[in-house]
Coordinates of C-alpha atoms in Angstrom, one line a residue:
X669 CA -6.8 -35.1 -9.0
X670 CA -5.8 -31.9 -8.9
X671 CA -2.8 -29.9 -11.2
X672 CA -0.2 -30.0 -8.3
X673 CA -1.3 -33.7 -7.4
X674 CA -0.9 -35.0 -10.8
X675 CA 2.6 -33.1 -11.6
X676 CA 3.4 -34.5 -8.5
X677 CA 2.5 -38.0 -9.2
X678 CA 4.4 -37.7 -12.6
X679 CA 7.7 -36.8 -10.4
X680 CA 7.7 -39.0 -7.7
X681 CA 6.8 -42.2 -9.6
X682 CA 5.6 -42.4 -13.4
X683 CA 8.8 -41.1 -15.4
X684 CA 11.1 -42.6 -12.6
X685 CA 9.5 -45.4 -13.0
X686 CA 8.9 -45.1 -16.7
X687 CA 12.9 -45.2 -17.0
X688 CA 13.5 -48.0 -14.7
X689 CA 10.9 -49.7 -17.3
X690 CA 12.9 -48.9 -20.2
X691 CA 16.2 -50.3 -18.7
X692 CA 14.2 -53.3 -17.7
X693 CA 12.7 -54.1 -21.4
X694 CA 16.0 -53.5 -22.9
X695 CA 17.9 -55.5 -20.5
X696 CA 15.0 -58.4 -20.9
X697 CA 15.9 -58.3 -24.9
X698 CA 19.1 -58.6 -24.4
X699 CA 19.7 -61.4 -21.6
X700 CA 21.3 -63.5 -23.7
X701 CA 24.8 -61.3 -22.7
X702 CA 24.4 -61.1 -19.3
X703 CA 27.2 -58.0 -18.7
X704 CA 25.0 -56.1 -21.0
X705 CA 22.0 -57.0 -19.5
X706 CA 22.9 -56.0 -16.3
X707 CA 24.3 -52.6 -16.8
X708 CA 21.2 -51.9 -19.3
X709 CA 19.3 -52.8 -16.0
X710 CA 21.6 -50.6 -13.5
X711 CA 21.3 -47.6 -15.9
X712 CA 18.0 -47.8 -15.8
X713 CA 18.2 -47.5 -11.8
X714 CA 20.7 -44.8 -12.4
X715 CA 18.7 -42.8 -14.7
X716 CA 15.4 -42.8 -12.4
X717 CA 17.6 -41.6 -9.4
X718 CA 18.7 -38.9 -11.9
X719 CA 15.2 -38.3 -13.3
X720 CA 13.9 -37.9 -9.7
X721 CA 16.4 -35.5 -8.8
X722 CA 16.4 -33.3 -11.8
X723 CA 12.5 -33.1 -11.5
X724 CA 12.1 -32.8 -7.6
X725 CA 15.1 -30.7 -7.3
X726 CA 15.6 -28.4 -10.7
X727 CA 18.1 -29.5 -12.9
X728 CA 21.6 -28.4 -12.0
X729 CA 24.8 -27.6 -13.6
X730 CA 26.7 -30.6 -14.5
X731 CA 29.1 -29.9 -11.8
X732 CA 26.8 -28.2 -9.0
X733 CA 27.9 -26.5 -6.1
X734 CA 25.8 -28.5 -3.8
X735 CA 27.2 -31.4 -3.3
X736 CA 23.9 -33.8 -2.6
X737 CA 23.2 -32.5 -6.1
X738 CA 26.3 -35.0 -7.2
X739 CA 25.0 -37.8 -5.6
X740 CA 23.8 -39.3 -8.7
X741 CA 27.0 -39.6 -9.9
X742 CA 28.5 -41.6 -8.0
X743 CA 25.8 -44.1 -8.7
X744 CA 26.7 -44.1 -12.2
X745 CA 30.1 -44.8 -11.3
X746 CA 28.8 -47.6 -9.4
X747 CA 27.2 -49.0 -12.7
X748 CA 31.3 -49.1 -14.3
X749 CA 31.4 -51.6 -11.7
X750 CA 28.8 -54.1 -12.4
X751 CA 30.8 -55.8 -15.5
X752 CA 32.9 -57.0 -13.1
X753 CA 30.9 -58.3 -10.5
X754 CA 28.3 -60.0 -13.4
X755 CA 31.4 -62.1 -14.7
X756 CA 33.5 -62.8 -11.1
X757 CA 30.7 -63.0 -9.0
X758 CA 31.1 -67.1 -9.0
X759 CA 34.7 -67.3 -9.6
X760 CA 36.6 -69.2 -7.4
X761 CA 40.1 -66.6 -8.0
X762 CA 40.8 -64.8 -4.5
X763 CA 42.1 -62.0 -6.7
X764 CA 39.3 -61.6 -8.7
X765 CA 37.0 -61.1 -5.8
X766 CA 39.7 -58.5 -3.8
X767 CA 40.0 -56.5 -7.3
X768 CA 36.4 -56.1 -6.8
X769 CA 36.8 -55.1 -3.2
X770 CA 39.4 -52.2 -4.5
X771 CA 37.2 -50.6 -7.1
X772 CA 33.8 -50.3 -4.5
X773 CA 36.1 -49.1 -2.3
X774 CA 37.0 -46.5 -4.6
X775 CA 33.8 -45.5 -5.7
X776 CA 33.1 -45.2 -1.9
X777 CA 36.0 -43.3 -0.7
X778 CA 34.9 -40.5 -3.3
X779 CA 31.5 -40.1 -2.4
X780 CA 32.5 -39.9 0.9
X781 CA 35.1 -37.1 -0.1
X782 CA 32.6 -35.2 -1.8
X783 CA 30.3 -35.3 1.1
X784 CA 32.5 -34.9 4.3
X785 CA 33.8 -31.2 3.4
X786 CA 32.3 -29.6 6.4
X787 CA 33.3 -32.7 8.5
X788 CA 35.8 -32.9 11.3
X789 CA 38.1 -34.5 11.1
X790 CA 37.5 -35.5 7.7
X791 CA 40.1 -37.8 7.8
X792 CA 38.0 -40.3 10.4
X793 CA 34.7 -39.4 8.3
X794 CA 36.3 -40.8 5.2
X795 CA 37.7 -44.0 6.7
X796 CA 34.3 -44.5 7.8
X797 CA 32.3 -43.7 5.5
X798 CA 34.4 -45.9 2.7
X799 CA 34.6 -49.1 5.3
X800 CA 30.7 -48.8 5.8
X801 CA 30.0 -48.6 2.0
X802 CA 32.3 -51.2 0.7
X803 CA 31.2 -53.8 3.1
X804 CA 27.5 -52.7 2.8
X805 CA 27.8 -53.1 -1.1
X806 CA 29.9 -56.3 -1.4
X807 CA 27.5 -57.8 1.4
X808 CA 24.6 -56.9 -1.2
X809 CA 26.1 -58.6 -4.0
X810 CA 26.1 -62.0 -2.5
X811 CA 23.8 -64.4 -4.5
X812 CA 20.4 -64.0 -2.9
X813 CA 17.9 -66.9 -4.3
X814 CA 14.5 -64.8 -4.2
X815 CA 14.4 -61.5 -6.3
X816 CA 11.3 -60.2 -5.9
X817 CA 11.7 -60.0 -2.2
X818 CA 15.4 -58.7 -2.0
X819 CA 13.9 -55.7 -4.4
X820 CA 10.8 -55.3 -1.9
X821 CA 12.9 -54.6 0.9
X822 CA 15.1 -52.4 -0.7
X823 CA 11.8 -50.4 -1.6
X824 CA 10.8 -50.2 1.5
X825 CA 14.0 -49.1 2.9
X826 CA 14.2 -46.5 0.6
X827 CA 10.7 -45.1 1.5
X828 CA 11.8 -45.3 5.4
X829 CA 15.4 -42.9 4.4
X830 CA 12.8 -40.4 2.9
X831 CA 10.4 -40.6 5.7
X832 CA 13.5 -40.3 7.9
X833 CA 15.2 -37.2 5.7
X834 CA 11.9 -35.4 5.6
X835 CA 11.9 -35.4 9.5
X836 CA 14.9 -34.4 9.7
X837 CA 14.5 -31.3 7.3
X838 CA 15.1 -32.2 3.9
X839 CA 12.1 -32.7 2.4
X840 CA 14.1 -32.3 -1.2
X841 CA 16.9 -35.2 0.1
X842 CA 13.4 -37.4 1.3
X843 CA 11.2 -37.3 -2.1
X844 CA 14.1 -38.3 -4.2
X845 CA 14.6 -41.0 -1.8
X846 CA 10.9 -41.9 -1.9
X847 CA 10.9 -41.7 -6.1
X848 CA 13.9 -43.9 -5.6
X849 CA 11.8 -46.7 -3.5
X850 CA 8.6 -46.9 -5.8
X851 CA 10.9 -47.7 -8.7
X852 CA 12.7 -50.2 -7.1
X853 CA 8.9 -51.4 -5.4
X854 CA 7.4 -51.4 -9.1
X855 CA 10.4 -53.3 -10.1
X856 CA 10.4 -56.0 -7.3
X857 CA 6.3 -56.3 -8.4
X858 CA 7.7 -57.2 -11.9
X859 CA 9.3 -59.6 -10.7
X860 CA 7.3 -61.4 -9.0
X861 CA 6.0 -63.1 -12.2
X862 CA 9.0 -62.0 -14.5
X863 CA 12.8 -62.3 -12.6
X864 CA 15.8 -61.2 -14.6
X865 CA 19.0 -62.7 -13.8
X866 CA 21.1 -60.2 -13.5
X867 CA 18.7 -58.4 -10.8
X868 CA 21.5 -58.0 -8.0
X869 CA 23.0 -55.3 -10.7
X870 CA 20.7 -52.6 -8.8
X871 CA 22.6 -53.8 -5.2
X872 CA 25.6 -51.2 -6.1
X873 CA 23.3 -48.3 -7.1
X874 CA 20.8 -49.2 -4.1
X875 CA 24.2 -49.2 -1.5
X876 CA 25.8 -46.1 -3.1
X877 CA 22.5 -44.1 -3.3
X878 CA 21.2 -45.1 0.2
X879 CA 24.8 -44.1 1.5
X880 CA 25.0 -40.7 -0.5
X881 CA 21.4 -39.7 0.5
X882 CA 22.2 -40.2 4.5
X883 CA 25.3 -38.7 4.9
X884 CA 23.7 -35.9 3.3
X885 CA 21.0 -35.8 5.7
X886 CA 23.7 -36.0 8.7
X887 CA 25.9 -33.7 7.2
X888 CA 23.9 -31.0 5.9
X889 CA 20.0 -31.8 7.5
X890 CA 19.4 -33.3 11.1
X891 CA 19.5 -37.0 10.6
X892 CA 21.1 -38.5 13.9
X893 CA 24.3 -40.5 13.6
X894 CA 21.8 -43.7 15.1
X895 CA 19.5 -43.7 13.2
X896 CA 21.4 -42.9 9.6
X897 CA 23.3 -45.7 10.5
X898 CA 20.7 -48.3 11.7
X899 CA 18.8 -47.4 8.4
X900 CA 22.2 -47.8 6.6
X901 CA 22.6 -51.4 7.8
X902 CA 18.9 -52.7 7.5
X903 CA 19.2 -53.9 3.6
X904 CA 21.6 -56.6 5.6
X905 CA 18.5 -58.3 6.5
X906 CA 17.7 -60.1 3.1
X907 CA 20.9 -62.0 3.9
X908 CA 18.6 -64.4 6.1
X909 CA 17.5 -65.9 3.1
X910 CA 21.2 -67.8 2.6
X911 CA 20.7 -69.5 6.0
X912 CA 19.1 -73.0 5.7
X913 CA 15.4 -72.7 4.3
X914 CA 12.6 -72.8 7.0
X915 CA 10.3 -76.0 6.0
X916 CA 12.0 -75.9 2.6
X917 CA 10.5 -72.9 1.7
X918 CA 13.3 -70.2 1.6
X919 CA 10.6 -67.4 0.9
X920 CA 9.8 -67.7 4.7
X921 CA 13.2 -66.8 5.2
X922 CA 12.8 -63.7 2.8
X923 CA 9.6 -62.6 4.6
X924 CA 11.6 -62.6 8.1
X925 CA 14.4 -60.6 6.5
X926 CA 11.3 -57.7 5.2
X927 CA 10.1 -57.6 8.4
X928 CA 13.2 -57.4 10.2
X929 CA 14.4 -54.6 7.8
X930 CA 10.8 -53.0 8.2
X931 CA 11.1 -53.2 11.7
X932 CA 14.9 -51.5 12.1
X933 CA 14.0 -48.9 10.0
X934 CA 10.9 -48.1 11.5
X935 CA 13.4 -47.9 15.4
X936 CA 15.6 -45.3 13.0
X937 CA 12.1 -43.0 12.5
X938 CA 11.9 -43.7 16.5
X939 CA 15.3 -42.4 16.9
X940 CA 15.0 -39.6 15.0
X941 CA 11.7 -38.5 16.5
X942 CA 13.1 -38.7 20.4
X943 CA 16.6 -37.0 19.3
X944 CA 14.6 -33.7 17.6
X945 CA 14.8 -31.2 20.3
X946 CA 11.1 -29.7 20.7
X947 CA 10.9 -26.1 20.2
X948 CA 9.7 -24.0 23.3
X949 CA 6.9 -22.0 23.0
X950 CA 7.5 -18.2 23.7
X951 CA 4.8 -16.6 25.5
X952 CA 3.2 -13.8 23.4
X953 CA 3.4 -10.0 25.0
X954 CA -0.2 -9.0 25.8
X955 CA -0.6 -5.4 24.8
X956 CA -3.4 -5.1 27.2
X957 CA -1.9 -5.9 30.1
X958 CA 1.2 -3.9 29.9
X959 CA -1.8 -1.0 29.6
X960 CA -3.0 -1.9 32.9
X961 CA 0.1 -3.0 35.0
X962 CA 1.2 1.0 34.7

C-alpha cells in the first residue's frame, strides 16, 4: 500500500472508527446508567463525524465561514438531546413525548438556517427543511428490536449520500459521508455479537448528519431535489421490522427493510446520473485546414 493509500485509509476509516470505538467501550463500562451510556455512545458518533471532517477537509476555524464546515455541530447538539429521549422514550406522558418533538425541531430549524442562506425563499426552505428532519428523526427513535441491522442500513445509506455527493461534485461533502458510513458499518458488525442498549442514541446524529450533508450537496454541489430527498427518506425502511414478524423471525423483516433502503438509494444514484446534463464536446480548430481552405 502505498503512502497516499495508507494516509488515506487512516482518514476515511481507522481514527473515525478508532473514536466510535472509544465511545463504544466507554459507554459498554458504563451501561449500568443508561443516559450516560448513551450520550458516551452518541459522542463517540459525533466525534468520528468531526474527526472525518477535520482530516478530509483541514481543520477549520471554530466558527468557519463555510457553512457545511458547521455541520458537525449541529450533530453535537443533537447529542443534548438524547437524555431526553433515553428516559421518555417509553413513557406513556403526551407531554413528555411533544417536549421531545419541540427540541428536534429546534435543532432542525437551525441547521436548516445555517444551510438555506442562498435559498429562495428561505422562508419555504426552512419550513421544509425543519418538518422533514423532525419527522425523519423522531421516526428513527422508535424502538426497533434488531440493532445490528438498523446500524447496517444506516451504513449503507451513508455510503450511497457519498456516492451520490461525489457525483454531484463534492467529493469533500462525499468522503466525509463515506468515513461516516464505515463507522456506523464497523459498529453494526459489533453488534452483531455485542448489542448495547442504548444503540438508537446514534438515530439523532445519523438523521441530523444525513440531513446536513444533502442539503449541502443541493444547496451548494448538484444533488437533485429527487434524489436528496429519496435518499433522505430511505433510513425509514428499518421501520418494517415493527410490523408483525415474518415466520416469527423478525430478522426477515430487517433484511427486507436493507434491501429496500439499498434499493431506494441506489434509484437516487439513478436520479442523479440521468439529471447531470452531459457536456458537449467542442470540436477542435484544425490548424491545417484553415492553411488549406485559403
Amino acid at each position: 500500500m502505498s503512502t497516499f493509500e495508507s494516509s488515506m485509509a487512516m482518514k476515511l476509516v481507522v481514527i473515525p472508527v478508532g473514536v466510535m470505538l472509544l465511545g463504544y467501550i466507554l459507554a459498554v463500562l458504563l451501561r449500568k446508567w443508561p443516559v450516560v451510556s448513551a450520550m458516551l455512545l452518541a459522542m463517540g458518533a459525533c466525534g468520528s463525524l468531526t474527526a472525518a471532517d477535520w482530516l478530509l477537509r483541514g481543520q477549520a476555524d471554530w466558527w468557519p465561514a463555510d457553512v457545511t464546515r458547521r455541520l458537525h455541530y449541529f450533530a453535537w447538539l443533537a447529542v443534548l438531546v438524547v437524555p431526553m429521549e433515553t428516559l421518555w422514550r417509553s413513557s406513556r406522558a403526551a407531554w413528555k413525548h411533544i417536549l421531545l418533538i419541540i427540541c428536534r425541531a429546534g435543532v432542525s430549524s437551525a441547521l436548516a438556517w445555517q444551510l438555506t442562506s442562498v435559498a429562495e425563499p428561505r422562508w419555504m426552505w426552512v419550513s421544509a427543511i425543519t418538518s422533514i428532519l423532525t419527522l425523519l428523526w423522531t421516526l428513527l427513535s422508535l424502538p426497533l428490536p434488531i440493532s445490528w441491522l438498523s446500524l447496517g442500513t444506516w451504513a449503507g445509506i451513508a455510503g450511497l449520500a457519498g456516492a451520490l455527493l461525489t457525483l454531484s461534485g463534492s467529493a469533500s461533502l462525499g468522503l466525509v459521508s463515506v468515513a461516516f458510513g464505515a463507522v456506523l458499518g464497523v459498529l453494526a458488525f459489533i453488534h452483531i455479537k455485542w448489542p448495547l442498549t442504548t444503540w438508537q442514541a446514534v438515530a439523532g446524529v445519523l438523521a441530523v448528519t444525513l440531513m446536513g450533508l444533502l442539503v449541502s450537496g443541493q444547496q451548494f454541489a448538484e444533488v437533485p431535489i429527487s434524489s436528496g430527498v429519496l435518499l433522505l427518506l430511505s433510513p425509514l425502511c428499518v421501520l418494517l421490522m415493527l410490523l408483525p414478524a415474518i415466520g416469527q423471525r423478525n430478522w426477515i423483516n430487517g433484511l427486507l427493510g436493507l434491501t429496500l433502503a439499498l434499493g431506494v438509494g441506489g434509484l437516487s444514484l439513478w436520479l442523479t446520473r440521468i439529471n447531470t446534463p452531459v457536456e458537449e464536446k467542442k470540436e477542435t480548430e484544425n490548424p491545417y485546414l484553415k492553411y488549406y481552405q485559403r
